[in-house]
Amino acid sequence: MKFDVTITIALKEGMLDPEARAIRHALANLGFATGDLSTARLFRIGIDAKDAAAAREEARAICERLLANPVIHRYTIEVE
């Protein structure tokens, strides 16, 4: 069975996010007042698995082994 998996990876709280800081500064220069701002990466992956739980576990392994550094990143996984 094929599952569409969406993985979102972002920096953990307290980690410096220079890209977000630059975007927030640029928005302020354009006249847009913003509150907190952070960046994240979104991955959409098609995974062949026997069920949704197996697809989620494979996505978790992908995050742990390649996409995310568990020391500085947090991630969420959505399986459809």
JSON list of N, CA, C and O in Angstrom, two decimals, residues 35-71:
[
{"chain": "A", "resi": 35, "resn": "GLY", "atom": "N", "xyz": [5.51, 39.00, 14.74]},
{"chain": "A", "resi": 35, "resn": "GLY", "atom": "CA", "xyz": [5.91, 38.48, 16.04]},
{"chain": "A", "resi": 35, "resn": "GLY", "atom": "C", "xyz": [7.02, 37.47, 15.82]},
{"chain": "A", "resi": 35, "resn": "GLY", "atom": "O", "xyz": [7.90, 37.67, 14.98]},
{"chain": "A", "resi": 36, "resn": "ASP", "atom": "N", "xyz": [6.95, 36.39, 16.54]},
{"chain": "A", "resi": 36, "resn": "ASP", "atom": "CA", "xyz": [7.96, 35.34, 16.37]},
{"chain": "A", "resi": 36, "resn": "ASP", "atom": "C", "xyz": [7.88, 34.79, 14.96]},
{"chain": "A", "resi": 36, "resn": "ASP", "atom": "O", "xyz": [6.81, 34.69, 14.37]},
{"chain": "A", "resi": 37, "resn": "LEU", "atom": "N", "xyz": [9.03, 34.41, 14.44]},
{"chain": "A", "resi": 37, "resn": "LEU", "atom": "CA", "xyz": [9.09, 33.86, 13.09]},
{"chain": "A", "resi": 37, "resn": "LEU", "atom": "C", "xyz": [10.14, 32.76, 13.11]},
{"chain": "A", "resi": 37, "resn": "LEU", "atom": "O", "xyz": [11.21, 32.92, 13.72]},
{"chain": "A", "resi": 38, "resn": "SER", "atom": "N", "xyz": [9.85, 31.63, 12.50]},
{"chain": "A", "resi": 38, "resn": "SER", "atom": "CA", "xyz": [10.83, 30.56, 12.40]},
{"chain": "A", "resi": 38, "resn": "SER", "atom": "C", "xyz": [10.69, 29.91, 11.02]},
{"chain": "A", "resi": 38, "resn": "SER", "atom": "O", "xyz": [9.67, 30.06, 10.35]},
{"chain": "A", "resi": 39, "resn": "THR", "atom": "N", "xyz": [11.73, 29.24, 10.61]},
{"chain": "A", "resi": 39, "resn": "THR", "atom": "CA", "xyz": [11.72, 28.56, 9.32]},
{"chain": "A", "resi": 39, "resn": "THR", "atom": "C", "xyz": [11.59, 27.06, 9.54]},
{"chain": "A", "resi": 39, "resn": "THR", "atom": "O", "xyz": [11.92, 26.54, 10.61]},
{"chain": "A", "resi": 40, "resn": "ALA", "atom": "N", "xyz": [11.13, 26.37, 8.50]},
{"chain": "A", "resi": 40, "resn": "ALA", "atom": "CA", "xyz": [11.01, 24.91, 8.55]},
{"chain": "A", "resi": 40, "resn": "ALA", "atom": "C", "xyz": [11.15, 24.38, 7.13]},
{"chain": "A", "resi": 40, "resn": "ALA", "atom": "O", "xyz": [10.93, 25.10, 6.16]},
{"chain": "A", "resi": 41, "resn": "ARG", "atom": "N", "xyz": [11.51, 23.13, 7.03]},
{"chain": "A", "resi": 41, "resn": "ARG", "atom": "CA", "xyz": [11.59, 22.45, 5.74]},
{"chain": "A", "resi": 41, "resn": "ARG", "atom": "C", "xyz": [10.46, 21.42, 5.68]},
{"chain": "A", "resi": 41, "resn": "ARG", "atom": "O", "xyz": [10.20, 20.73, 6.66]},
{"chain": "A", "resi": 42, "resn": "LEU", "atom": "N", "xyz": [9.83, 21.33, 4.53]},
{"chain": "A", "resi": 42, "resn": "LEU", "atom": "CA", "xyz": [8.71, 20.41, 4.34]},
{"chain": "A", "resi": 42, "resn": "LEU", "atom": "C", "xyz": [9.10, 19.40, 3.26]},
{"chain": "A", "resi": 42, "resn": "LEU", "atom": "O", "xyz": [9.57, 19.77, 2.19]},
{"chain": "A", "resi": 43, "resn": "PHE", "atom": "N", "xyz": [8.93, 18.12, 3.57]},
{"chain": "A", "resi": 43, "resn": "PHE", "atom": "CA", "xyz": [9.21, 17.04, 2.63]},
{"chain": "A", "resi": 43, "resn": "PHE", "atom": "C", "xyz": [7.94, 16.24, 2.43]},
{"chain": "A", "resi": 43, "resn": "PHE", "atom": "O", "xyz": [7.28, 15.88, 3.41]},
{"chain": "A", "resi": 44, "resn": "ARG", "atom": "N", "xyz": [7.62, 15.92, 1.19]},
{"chain": "A", "resi": 44, "resn": "ARG", "atom": "CA", "xyz": [6.50, 15.04, 0.88]},
{"chain": "A", "resi": 44, "resn": "ARG", "atom": "C", "xyz": [7.09, 13.80, 0.22]},
{"chain": "A", "resi": 44, "resn": "ARG", "atom": "O", "xyz": [7.75, 13.90, -0.81]},
{"chain": "A", "resi": 45, "resn": "ILE", "atom": "N", "xyz": [6.83, 12.66, 0.82]},
{"chain": "A", "resi": 45, "resn": "ILE", "atom": "CA", "xyz": [7.44, 11.41, 0.37]},
{"chain": "A", "resi": 45, "resn": "ILE", "atom": "C", "xyz": [6.35, 10.36, 0.21]},
{"chain": "A", "resi": 45, "resn": "ILE", "atom": "O", "xyz": [5.50, 10.19, 1.09]},
{"chain": "A", "resi": 46, "resn": "GLY", "atom": "N", "xyz": [6.39, 9.63, -0.89]},
{"chain": "A", "resi": 46, "resn": "GLY", "atom": "CA", "xyz": [5.51, 8.48, -1.06]},
{"chain": "A", "resi": 46, "resn": "GLY", "atom": "C", "xyz": [6.22, 7.24, -0.51]},
{"chain": "A", "resi": 46, "resn": "GLY", "atom": "O", "xyz": [7.35, 6.95, -0.91]},
{"chain": "A", "resi": 47, "resn": "ILE", "atom": "N", "xyz": [5.60, 6.56, 0.42]},
{"chain": "A", "resi": 47, "resn": "ILE", "atom": "CA", "xyz": [6.21, 5.40, 1.07]},
{"chain": "A", "resi": 47, "resn": "ILE", "atom": "C", "xyz": [5.31, 4.18, 0.88]},
{"chain": "A", "resi": 47, "resn": "ILE", "atom": "O", "xyz": [4.11, 4.23, 1.16]},
{"chain": "A", "resi": 48, "resn": "ASP", "atom": "N", "xyz": [5.91, 3.11, 0.39]},
{"chain": "A", "resi": 48, "resn": "ASP", "atom": "CA", "xyz": [5.20, 1.83, 0.28]},
{"chain": "A", "resi": 48, "resn": "ASP", "atom": "C", "xyz": [5.36, 1.09, 1.61]},
{"chain": "A", "resi": 48, "resn": "ASP", "atom": "O", "xyz": [6.49, 0.84, 2.04]},
{"chain": "A", "resi": 49, "resn": "ALA", "atom": "N", "xyz": [4.25, 0.76, 2.25]},
{"chain": "A", "resi": 49, "resn": "ALA", "atom": "CA", "xyz": [4.28, 0.07, 3.53]},
{"chain": "A", "resi": 49, "resn": "ALA", "atom": "C", "xyz": [3.00, -0.74, 3.69]},
{"chain": "A", "resi": 49, "resn": "ALA", "atom": "O", "xyz": [2.00, -0.49, 3.01]},
{"chain": "A", "resi": 50, "resn": "LYS", "atom": "N", "xyz": [3.01, -1.68, 4.65]},
{"chain": "A", "resi": 50, "resn": "LYS", "atom": "CA", "xyz": [1.84, -2.54, 4.84]},
{"chain": "A", "resi": 50, "resn": "LYS", "atom": "C", "xyz": [0.67, -1.81, 5.50]},
{"chain": "A", "resi": 50, "resn": "LYS", "atom": "O", "xyz": [-0.48, -2.16, 5.29]},
{"chain": "A", "resi": 51, "resn": "ASP", "atom": "N", "xyz": [0.98, -0.79, 6.33]},
{"chain": "A", "resi": 51, "resn": "ASP", "atom": "CA", "xyz": [-0.07, 0.00, 6.97]},
{"chain": "A", "resi": 51, "resn": "ASP", "atom": "C", "xyz": [0.50, 1.37, 7.36]},
{"chain": "A", "resi": 51, "resn": "ASP", "atom": "O", "xyz": [1.68, 1.64, 7.19]},
{"chain": "A", "resi": 52, "resn": "ALA", "atom": "N", "xyz": [-0.38, 2.23, 7.89]},
{"chain": "A", "resi": 52, "resn": "ALA", "atom": "CA", "xyz": [0.03, 3.59, 8.23]},
{"chain": "A", "resi": 52, "resn": "ALA", "atom": "C", "xyz": [1.10, 3.61, 9.32]},
{"chain": "A", "resi": 52, "resn": "ALA", "atom": "O", "xyz": [2.01, 4.44, 9.28]},
{"chain": "A", "resi": 53, "resn": "ALA", "atom": "N", "xyz": [1.00, 2.69, 10.27]},
{"chain": "A", "resi": 53, "resn": "ALA", "atom": "CA", "xyz": [2.00, 2.65, 11.35]},
{"chain": "A", "resi": 53, "resn": "ALA", "atom": "C", "xyz": [3.38, 2.32, 10.79]},
{"chain": "A", "resi": 53, "resn": "ALA", "atom": "O", "xyz": [4.38, 2.91, 11.21]},
{"chain": "A", "resi": 54, "resn": "ALA", "atom": "N", "xyz": [3.44, 1.40, 9.84]},
{"chain": "A", "resi": 54, "resn": "ALA", "atom": "CA", "xyz": [4.73, 1.04, 9.23]},
{"chain": "A", "resi": 54, "resn": "ALA", "atom": "C", "xyz": [5.27, 2.20, 8.41]},
{"chain": "A", "resi": 54, "resn": "ALA", "atom": "O", "xyz": [6.48, 2.46, 8.40]},
{"chain": "A", "resi": 55, "resn": "ALA", "atom": "N", "xyz": [4.40, 2.93, 7.72]},
{"chain": "A", "resi": 55, "resn": "ALA", "atom": "CA", "xyz": [4.83, 4.11, 6.96]},
{"chain": "A", "resi": 55, "resn": "ALA", "atom": "C", "xyz": [5.38, 5.19, 7.89]},
{"chain": "A", "resi": 55, "resn": "ALA", "atom": "O", "xyz": [6.40, 5.81, 7.61]},
{"chain": "A", "resi": 56, "resn": "ARG", "atom": "N", "xyz": [4.71, 5.38, 9.02]},
{"chain": "A", "resi": 56, "resn": "ARG", "atom": "CA", "xyz": [5.18, 6.37, 10.01]},
{"chain": "A", "resi": 56, "resn": "ARG", "atom": "C", "xyz": [6.55, 5.97, 10.56]},
{"chain": "A", "resi": 56, "resn": "ARG", "atom": "O", "xyz": [7.44, 6.80, 10.72]},
{"chain": "A", "resi": 57, "resn": "GLU", "atom": "N", "xyz": [6.73, 4.70, 10.85]},
{"chain": "A", "resi": 57, "resn": "GLU", "atom": "CA", "xyz": [8.01, 4.22, 11.38]},
{"chain": "A", "resi": 57, "resn": "GLU", "atom": "C", "xyz": [9.13, 4.40, 10.36]},
{"chain": "A", "resi": 57, "resn": "GLU", "atom": "O", "xyz": [10.24, 4.80, 10.71]},
{"chain": "A", "resi": 58, "resn": "GLU", "atom": "N", "xyz": [8.83, 4.12, 9.09]},
{"chain": "A", "resi": 58, "resn": "GLU", "atom": "CA", "xyz": [9.85, 4.33, 8.05]},
{"chain": "A", "resi": 58, "resn": "GLU", "atom": "C", "xyz": [10.19, 5.81, 7.91]},
{"chain": "A", "resi": 58, "resn": "GLU", "atom": "O", "xyz": [11.36, 6.17, 7.77]},
{"chain": "A", "resi": 59, "resn": "ALA", "atom": "N", "xyz": [9.19, 6.67, 7.99]},
{"chain": "A", "resi": 59, "resn": "ALA", "atom": "CA", "xyz": [9.42, 8.11, 7.93]},
{"chain": "A", "resi": 59, "resn": "ALA", "atom": "C", "xyz": [10.27, 8.57, 9.12]},
{"chain": "A", "resi": 59, "resn": "ALA", "atom": "O", "xyz": [11.16, 9.41, 8.96]},
{"chain": "A", "resi": 60, "resn": "ARG", "atom": "N", "xyz": [10.00, 8.02, 10.29]},
{"chain": "A", "resi": 60, "resn": "ARG", "atom": "CA", "xyz": [10.80, 8.36, 11.47]},
{"chain": "A", "resi": 60, "resn": "ARG", "atom": "C", "xyz": [12.25, 7.97, 11.25]},
{"chain": "A", "resi": 60, "resn": "ARG", "atom": "O", "xyz": [13.18, 8.73, 11.55]},
{"chain": "A", "resi": 61, "resn": "ALA", "atom": "N", "xyz": [12.48, 6.79, 10.68]},
{"chain": "A", "resi": 61, "resn": "ALA", "atom": "CA", "xyz": [13.84, 6.33, 10.41]},
{"chain": "A", "resi": 61, "resn": "ALA", "atom": "C", "xyz": [14.53, 7.25, 9.39]},
{"chain": "A", "resi": 61, "resn": "ALA", "atom": "O", "xyz": [15.72, 7.56, 9.53]},
{"chain": "A", "resi": 62, "resn": "ILE", "atom": "N", "xyz": [13.78, 7.69, 8.39]},
{"chain": "A", "resi": 62, "resn": "ILE", "atom": "CA", "xyz": [14.33, 8.62, 7.41]},
{"chain": "A", "resi": 62, "resn": "ILE", "atom": "C", "xyz": [14.77, 9.91, 8.09]},
{"chain": "A", "resi": 62, "resn": "ILE", "atom": "O", "xyz": [15.85, 10.44, 7.81]},
{"chain": "A", "resi": 63, "resn": "CYS", "atom": "N", "xyz": [13.94, 10.41, 8.99]},
{"chain": "A", "resi": 63, "resn": "CYS", "atom": "CA", "xyz": [14.29, 11.63, 9.73]},
{"chain": "A", "resi": 63, "resn": "CYS", "atom": "C", "xyz": [15.54, 11.43, 10.57]},
{"chain": "A", "resi": 63, "resn": "CYS", "atom": "O", "xyz": [16.46, 12.25, 10.54]},
{"chain": "A", "resi": 64, "resn": "GLU", "atom": "N", "xyz": [15.56, 10.37, 11.33]},
{"chain": "A", "resi": 64, "resn": "GLU", "atom": "CA", "xyz": [16.68, 10.11, 12.25]},
{"chain": "A", "resi": 64, "resn": "GLU", "atom": "C", "xyz": [17.99, 9.86, 11.52]},
{"chain": "A", "resi": 64, "resn": "GLU", "atom": "O", "xyz": [19.05, 10.25, 12.00]},
{"chain": "A", "resi": 65, "resn": "ARG", "atom": "N", "xyz": [17.93, 9.20, 10.36]},
{"chain": "A", "resi": 65, "resn": "ARG", "atom": "CA", "xyz": [19.15, 8.81, 9.67]},
{"chain": "A", "resi": 65, "resn": "ARG", "atom": "C", "xyz": [19.63, 9.83, 8.64]},
{"chain": "A", "resi": 65, "resn": "ARG", "atom": "O", "xyz": [20.81, 9.82, 8.29]},
{"chain": "A", "resi": 66, "resn": "LEU", "atom": "N", "xyz": [18.72, 10.70, 8.14]},
{"chain": "A", "resi": 66, "resn": "LEU", "atom": "CA", "xyz": [19.15, 11.59, 7.07]},
{"chain": "A", "resi": 66, "resn": "LEU", "atom": "C", "xyz": [18.66, 13.02, 7.19]},
{"chain": "A", "resi": 66, "resn": "LEU", "atom": "O", "xyz": [19.45, 13.95, 7.13]},
{"chain": "A", "resi": 67, "resn": "LEU", "atom": "N", "xyz": [17.37, 13.23, 7.35]},
{"chain": "A", "resi": 67, "resn": "LEU", "atom": "CA", "xyz": [16.81, 14.56, 7.20]},
{"chain": "A", "resi": 67, "resn": "LEU", "atom": "C", "xyz": [17.02, 15.48, 8.39]},
{"chain": "A", "resi": 67, "resn": "LEU", "atom": "O", "xyz": [17.13, 16.69, 8.23]},
{"chain": "A", "resi": 68, "resn": "ALA", "atom": "N", "xyz": [17.03, 14.93, 9.59]},
{"chain": "A", "resi": 68, "resn": "ALA", "atom": "CA", "xyz": [17.09, 15.77, 10.79]},
{"chain": "A", "resi": 68, "resn": "ALA", "atom": "C", "xyz": [18.29, 15.41, 11.66]},
{"chain": "A", "resi": 68, "resn": "ALA", "atom": "O", "xyz": [18.71, 14.26, 11.70]},
{"chain": "A", "resi": 69, "resn": "ASN", "atom": "N", "xyz": [18.81, 16.43, 12.31]},
{"chain": "A", "resi": 69, "resn": "ASN", "atom": "CA", "xyz": [19.82, 16.22, 13.34]},
{"chain": "A", "resi": 69, "resn": "ASN", "atom": "C", "xyz": [19.06, 16.30, 14.67]},
{"chain": "A", "resi": 69, "resn": "ASN", "atom": "O", "xyz": [18.62, 17.37, 15.06]},
{"chain": "A", "resi": 70, "resn": "PRO", "atom": "N", "xyz": [18.88, 15.17, 15.36]},
{"chain": "A", "resi": 70, "resn": "PRO", "atom": "CA", "xyz": [18.03, 15.19, 16.56]},
{"chain": "A", "resi": 70, "resn": "PRO", "atom": "C", "xyz": [18.54, 16.09, 17.68]},
{"chain": "A", "resi": 70, "resn": "PRO", "atom": "O", "xyz": [17.78, 16.41, 18.59]},
{"chain": "A", "resi": 71, "resn": "VAL", "atom": "N", "xyz": [19.77, 16.54, 17.61]},
{"chain": "A", "resi": 71, "resn": "VAL", "atom": "CA", "xyz": [20.29, 17.45, 18.62]},
{"chain": "A", "resi": 71, "resn": "VAL", "atom": "C", "xyz": [19.70, 18.84, 18.45]},
{"chain": "A", "resi": 71, "resn": "VAL", "atom": "O", "xyz": [19.38, 19.51, 19.43]}
]
